[in-house]
Amino acid sequence: MTAPTGPRARFHHLIAAEWTKMWSLRSTSWAFTVSVLLVVAINTNAAVADYHNWPGYPEGIRQLFVPIWAMRDAFTIGGAMVLMLAAASIGALTLVGEYSTGQIRTTFAAVPARRSVLAAKTVVVTAVTTALGAVAAVISFAVTQAILSGHHVGLPFDYPGAARVMVASALLAPVCALVGLGLAALIRHTATTIVSLTLLLLVLPSLLNESRYATASLLHALPQGAWAELVTVGDSPVPVAYPTTIAGSWLVYGLWALVAVVIAAVAVHHRDPAP
């Protein structure tokens, strides 16, 4: 196939093209809307349950409720798992969808610079899923704390640590989306990629605990484990045998995103060589 001889596409043109591809499908808007609603609904359900059960809670639980339980209601593990799977699937489908339909050949014929195309996809996926995570995090916090305020145990937005928790929950989405993009570049099969993401991001962490050093270290090195540390506010009454750190958890976020992008770039460069 002869490479196009017209004006060379600039990077902002590639970003615009990837943006158009993503939003030209009705399913994209529905996926984002349903994901946010599910995350907020799961977290709201936790807050409603605590609101109704509050009169029966013993004094020990009431003393621990602020900030530990109140924050957990805003960012439940169930809500986080929905956000992780949704964002990872979006990231994966951005690339694997083109491989499954054959559209990737048209894309690379128009823009032989494979890494530039991948970079544009990375920018669009990161921006969109960050917005997805931010909307879900802010709405979840606002709604759940408004409910808990009925018993005067809701947290304000300026509560110490609240900003970190919301940022960590928002950034969980792009981290998982980039992991999805990286696996899609390697596997290039829709069902296999989604199953692999589910096993890696959701199933594997559920099989690990912090009772032993090896399993605790592996859990802390996974996105879900890092998120759990970043959204923890207050001193837990249950001692942790092998704790991690806030700085280490932010590093885990960064490394997963970076390694995923590098893997995608290497896979595309070697398996889809330019003509």
Short mmCIF file of C-alpha atoms in Angstrom, two decimals:
data_model
loop_
_atom_site.label_atom_id
_atom_site.label_comp_id
_atom_site.label_asym_id
_atom_site.label_seq_id
_atom_site.Cartn_x
_atom_site.Cartn_y
_atom_site.Cartn_z
CA MET A 1 0.00 0.00 0.00
CA THR A 2 1.34 3.37 -1.01
CA ALA A 3 1.69 5.90 1.81
CA PRO A 4 -0.41 9.06 1.40
CA THR A 5 1.42 11.96 -0.17
CA GLY A 6 -0.80 14.80 1.12
CA PRO A 7 0.02 17.16 3.99
CA ARG A 8 1.27 15.36 7.06
CA ALA A 9 -1.29 15.15 9.87
CA ARG A 10 -0.32 17.17 12.92
CA PHE A 11 -0.78 15.80 16.41
CA HIS A 12 -3.83 17.93 17.20
CA HIS A 13 -5.44 16.53 14.06
CA LEU A 14 -4.88 13.02 15.37
CA ILE A 15 -6.40 13.95 18.73
CA ALA A 16 -9.42 15.42 16.97
CA ALA A 17 -9.79 12.25 14.90
CA GLU A 18 -9.62 10.00 17.96
CA TRP A 19 -12.10 12.22 19.78
CA THR A 20 -14.50 11.94 16.85
CA LYS A 21 -14.12 8.16 16.71
CA MET A 22 -14.95 7.83 20.39
CA TRP A 23 -18.00 10.07 20.43
CA SER A 24 -19.40 9.08 17.04
CA LEU A 25 -20.79 5.96 18.69
CA ARG A 26 -23.98 6.32 20.74
CA SER A 27 -22.77 3.55 23.00
CA THR A 28 -19.99 5.81 24.31
CA SER A 29 -22.38 8.33 25.85
CA TRP A 30 -24.52 5.57 27.27
CA ALA A 31 -21.51 3.77 28.71
CA PHE A 32 -20.29 6.90 30.48
CA THR A 33 -23.73 7.82 31.80
CA VAL A 34 -24.55 4.33 33.05
CA SER A 35 -21.10 3.96 34.66
CA VAL A 36 -21.46 7.19 36.64
CA LEU A 37 -25.01 6.33 37.69
CA LEU A 38 -23.98 2.85 38.86
CA VAL A 39 -21.02 4.12 40.86
CA VAL A 40 -23.09 6.85 42.52
CA ALA A 41 -25.98 4.44 43.18
CA ILE A 42 -23.76 1.87 44.88
CA ASN A 43 -22.12 4.49 47.09
CA THR A 44 -25.45 6.17 47.86
CA ASN A 45 -26.93 2.84 48.90
CA ALA A 46 -24.15 2.44 51.48
CA ALA A 47 -24.84 5.90 52.90
CA VAL A 48 -28.61 5.28 53.03
CA ALA A 49 -28.04 1.99 54.88
CA ASP A 50 -25.85 3.70 57.49
CA TYR A 51 -28.33 6.56 57.81
CA HIS A 52 -31.16 4.17 58.63
CA ASN A 53 -29.01 1.96 60.90
CA TRP A 54 -27.47 4.88 62.80
CA PRO A 55 -29.92 4.84 65.75
CA GLY A 56 -28.97 1.23 66.50
CA TYR A 57 -25.20 1.63 66.26
CA PRO A 58 -23.29 1.21 69.55
CA GLU A 59 -21.09 4.01 70.83
CA GLY A 60 -17.91 2.29 69.61
CA ILE A 61 -19.07 2.37 65.98
CA ARG A 62 -20.27 5.96 66.29
CA GLN A 63 -16.86 7.07 67.48
CA LEU A 64 -15.20 5.48 64.45
CA PHE A 65 -17.80 6.62 61.95
CA VAL A 66 -16.17 10.00 61.35
CA PRO A 67 -14.13 9.95 59.23
CA ILE A 68 -13.51 6.25 58.50
CA TRP A 69 -17.00 4.95 57.78
CA ALA A 70 -18.31 8.22 56.37
CA MET A 71 -15.54 8.25 53.78
CA ARG A 72 -16.02 4.59 52.97
CA ASP A 73 -19.68 5.25 52.19
CA ALA A 74 -18.62 7.80 49.56
CA PHE A 75 -16.04 5.46 48.01
CA THR A 76 -17.11 1.86 48.44
CA ILE A 77 -15.17 -1.07 47.04
CA GLY A 78 -18.22 -2.00 44.94
CA GLY A 79 -18.34 1.43 43.36
CA ALA A 80 -14.61 1.36 42.72
CA MET A 81 -14.84 -2.02 41.00
CA VAL A 82 -17.57 -0.78 38.66
CA LEU A 83 -15.48 2.30 37.82
CA MET A 84 -12.36 0.20 37.23
CA LEU A 85 -14.07 -2.26 34.90
CA ALA A 86 -15.92 0.46 32.99
CA ALA A 87 -12.82 2.60 32.47
CA ALA A 88 -10.63 -0.38 31.58
CA SER A 89 -13.20 -1.57 29.04
CA ILE A 90 -13.42 1.88 27.46
CA GLY A 91 -9.64 2.05 27.17
CA ALA A 92 -9.44 -1.41 25.67
CA LEU A 93 -12.26 -0.92 23.17
CA THR A 94 -10.68 2.28 21.90
CA LEU A 95 -7.97 0.13 20.32
CA VAL A 96 -9.24 -3.43 20.14
CA GLY A 97 -12.45 -2.24 18.47
CA GLU A 98 -10.41 -1.02 15.50
CA TYR A 99 -8.53 -4.31 15.27
CA SER A 100 -11.73 -6.36 15.37
CA THR A 101 -13.39 -4.34 12.57
CA GLY A 102 -10.26 -3.88 10.50
CA GLN A 103 -10.52 -0.09 10.76
CA ILE A 104 -7.00 -0.01 12.17
CA ARG A 105 -5.64 -0.70 8.66
CA THR A 106 -7.37 2.44 7.38
CA THR A 107 -6.07 4.44 10.33
CA PHE A 108 -2.47 3.35 9.78
CA ALA A 109 -2.75 3.81 6.02
CA ALA A 110 -3.79 7.41 6.59
CA VAL A 111 -1.22 7.96 9.36
CA PRO A 112 1.79 5.63 9.05
CA ALA A 113 3.25 7.05 12.27
CA ARG A 114 1.92 4.28 14.54
CA ARG A 115 3.24 5.76 17.76
CA SER A 116 1.66 9.12 17.02
CA VAL A 117 -1.72 7.43 16.56
CA LEU A 118 -1.26 5.56 19.84
CA ALA A 119 -0.19 8.75 21.61
CA ALA A 120 -3.36 10.49 20.40
CA LYS A 121 -5.48 7.59 21.63
CA THR A 122 -3.69 7.76 24.97
CA VAL A 123 -4.38 11.48 25.35
CA VAL A 124 -8.08 11.13 24.50
CA VAL A 125 -8.62 8.06 26.69
CA THR A 126 -6.81 9.67 29.62
CA ALA A 127 -8.73 12.94 29.35
CA VAL A 128 -12.15 11.36 28.96
CA THR A 129 -11.78 8.74 31.70
CA THR A 130 -10.30 11.30 34.09
CA ALA A 131 -13.45 13.35 33.59
CA LEU A 132 -15.52 10.21 34.14
CA GLY A 133 -13.71 9.44 37.39
CA ALA A 134 -13.90 13.04 38.60
CA VAL A 135 -17.64 13.32 37.98
CA ALA A 136 -18.30 10.01 39.75
CA ALA A 137 -16.07 10.94 42.70
CA VAL A 138 -17.44 14.44 43.30
CA ILE A 139 -21.10 13.42 42.95
CA SER A 140 -20.60 10.36 45.18
CA PHE A 141 -18.98 12.45 47.90
CA ALA A 142 -21.57 15.22 47.72
CA VAL A 143 -24.60 12.90 47.75
CA THR A 144 -23.40 10.48 50.44
CA GLN A 145 -22.26 13.20 52.82
CA ALA A 146 -25.51 15.09 52.34
CA ILE A 147 -27.38 11.94 53.39
CA LEU A 148 -25.14 11.36 56.42
CA SER A 149 -25.49 14.99 57.45
CA GLY A 150 -29.00 14.08 58.54
CA HIS A 151 -27.31 12.55 61.59
CA HIS A 152 -24.59 15.24 61.69
CA VAL A 153 -21.85 12.80 60.59
CA GLY A 154 -21.37 13.98 57.00
CA LEU A 155 -17.99 15.33 55.93
CA PRO A 156 -17.47 18.70 54.20
CA PHE A 157 -15.45 19.05 51.00
CA ASP A 158 -12.64 20.76 52.93
CA TYR A 159 -12.31 17.93 55.47
CA PRO A 160 -8.61 16.97 55.85
CA GLY A 161 -7.82 14.23 53.34
CA ALA A 162 -11.07 14.56 51.38
CA ALA A 163 -9.37 16.19 48.39
CA ARG A 164 -6.79 13.39 48.22
CA VAL A 165 -9.52 10.76 48.33
CA MET A 166 -11.49 12.37 45.52
CA VAL A 167 -8.39 12.81 43.35
CA ALA A 168 -7.33 9.20 43.97
CA SER A 169 -10.79 7.93 43.02
CA ALA A 170 -10.89 10.13 39.92
CA LEU A 171 -7.45 9.01 38.73
CA LEU A 172 -8.27 5.35 39.27
CA ALA A 173 -10.31 5.56 36.05
CA PRO A 174 -7.53 6.70 33.66
CA VAL A 175 -5.03 4.32 35.25
CA CYS A 176 -7.33 1.37 34.55
CA ALA A 177 -8.21 2.74 31.11
CA LEU A 178 -4.54 2.81 30.12
CA VAL A 179 -4.10 -0.73 31.43
CA GLY A 180 -6.98 -1.68 29.15
CA LEU A 181 -5.31 0.06 26.23
CA GLY A 182 -2.04 -1.77 26.90
CA LEU A 183 -3.67 -5.20 27.11
CA ALA A 184 -5.69 -4.49 23.98
CA ALA A 185 -2.48 -3.79 22.06
CA LEU A 186 -1.10 -7.14 23.18
CA ILE A 187 -4.17 -9.40 22.94
CA ARG A 188 -6.20 -7.78 20.12
CA HIS A 189 -9.29 -9.84 20.88
CA THR A 190 -12.25 -8.15 22.55
CA ALA A 191 -13.58 -10.92 24.79
CA THR A 192 -10.14 -12.16 25.83
CA THR A 193 -9.01 -8.61 26.65
CA ILE A 194 -12.06 -7.87 28.83
CA VAL A 195 -11.74 -11.18 30.67
CA SER A 196 -8.03 -10.56 31.25
CA LEU A 197 -8.77 -7.08 32.62
CA THR A 198 -11.41 -8.49 34.96
CA LEU A 199 -9.02 -11.11 36.30
CA LEU A 200 -6.15 -8.65 36.73
CA LEU A 201 -7.99 -5.65 38.16
CA LEU A 202 -10.86 -7.25 40.09
CA VAL A 203 -10.38 -10.95 40.74
CA LEU A 204 -6.68 -11.05 41.65
CA PRO A 205 -6.94 -8.41 44.43
CA SER A 206 -9.85 -10.32 45.99
CA LEU A 207 -7.61 -13.39 46.34
CA LEU A 208 -4.92 -11.49 48.26
CA ASN A 209 -4.76 -10.28 51.85
CA GLU A 210 -2.32 -8.45 54.10
CA SER A 211 -1.65 -11.32 56.52
CA ARG A 212 1.63 -12.26 54.82
CA TYR A 213 4.36 -10.07 53.41
CA ALA A 214 4.32 -11.56 49.90
CA THR A 215 0.56 -11.27 49.37
CA ALA A 216 0.43 -7.84 51.03
CA SER A 217 3.20 -6.55 48.78
CA LEU A 218 1.45 -7.86 45.66
CA LEU A 219 -1.87 -6.36 46.75
CA HIS A 220 -0.26 -2.97 47.39
CA ALA A 221 1.32 -3.11 43.93
CA LEU A 222 -2.07 -3.46 42.19
CA PRO A 223 -4.25 -0.46 41.28
CA GLN A 224 -7.05 -1.58 43.57
CA GLY A 225 -4.70 -2.00 46.52
CA ALA A 226 -3.15 1.42 45.92
CA TRP A 227 -6.61 2.98 45.68
CA ALA A 228 -7.66 1.39 48.98
CA GLU A 229 -4.70 3.03 50.74
CA LEU A 230 -5.25 6.42 49.12
CA VAL A 231 -8.93 6.59 50.13
CA THR A 232 -8.29 5.61 53.74
CA VAL A 233 -8.70 8.57 56.09
CA GLY A 234 -8.29 8.28 59.84
CA ASP A 235 -6.66 5.65 62.04
CA SER A 236 -8.15 2.19 61.69
CA PRO A 237 -8.71 0.28 64.96
CA VAL A 238 -7.48 -2.88 63.23
CA PRO A 239 -3.67 -2.95 62.98
CA VAL A 240 -2.19 -3.77 59.58
CA ALA A 241 0.71 -6.22 59.62
CA TYR A 242 2.36 -4.96 56.43
CA PRO A 243 1.16 -1.43 55.68
CA THR A 244 2.04 0.63 52.64
CA THR A 245 2.41 4.39 52.25
CA ILE A 246 0.55 7.19 50.50
CA ALA A 247 3.61 8.06 48.44
CA GLY A 248 4.08 4.42 47.46
CA SER A 249 0.45 4.17 46.37
CA TRP A 250 0.74 7.24 44.14
CA LEU A 251 3.85 5.66 42.65
CA VAL A 252 1.87 2.49 41.88
CA TYR A 253 -0.67 4.57 39.98
CA GLY A 254 2.04 6.23 37.92
CA LEU A 255 3.93 3.03 37.17
CA TRP A 256 0.86 1.12 35.99
CA ALA A 257 -0.08 3.94 33.63
CA LEU A 258 3.47 4.34 32.33
CA VAL A 259 4.15 0.63 31.83
CA ALA A 260 0.79 0.14 30.09
CA VAL A 261 1.54 2.91 27.58
CA VAL A 262 5.05 1.59 26.94
CA ILE A 263 3.74 -1.94 26.36
CA ALA A 264 1.14 -0.61 23.93
CA ALA A 265 3.74 1.42 22.05
CA VAL A 266 6.14 -1.51 21.76
CA ALA A 267 3.40 -3.91 20.67
CA VAL A 268 2.08 -1.56 17.99
CA HIS A 269 5.57 -0.73 16.74
CA HIS A 270 6.67 -4.36 16.36
CA ARG A 271 3.40 -5.98 15.31
CA ASP A 272 2.19 -3.18 13.03
CA PRO A 273 5.36 -1.98 11.31
CA ALA A 274 5.10 1.12 9.14
CA PRO A 275 5.36 0.50 5.37
#
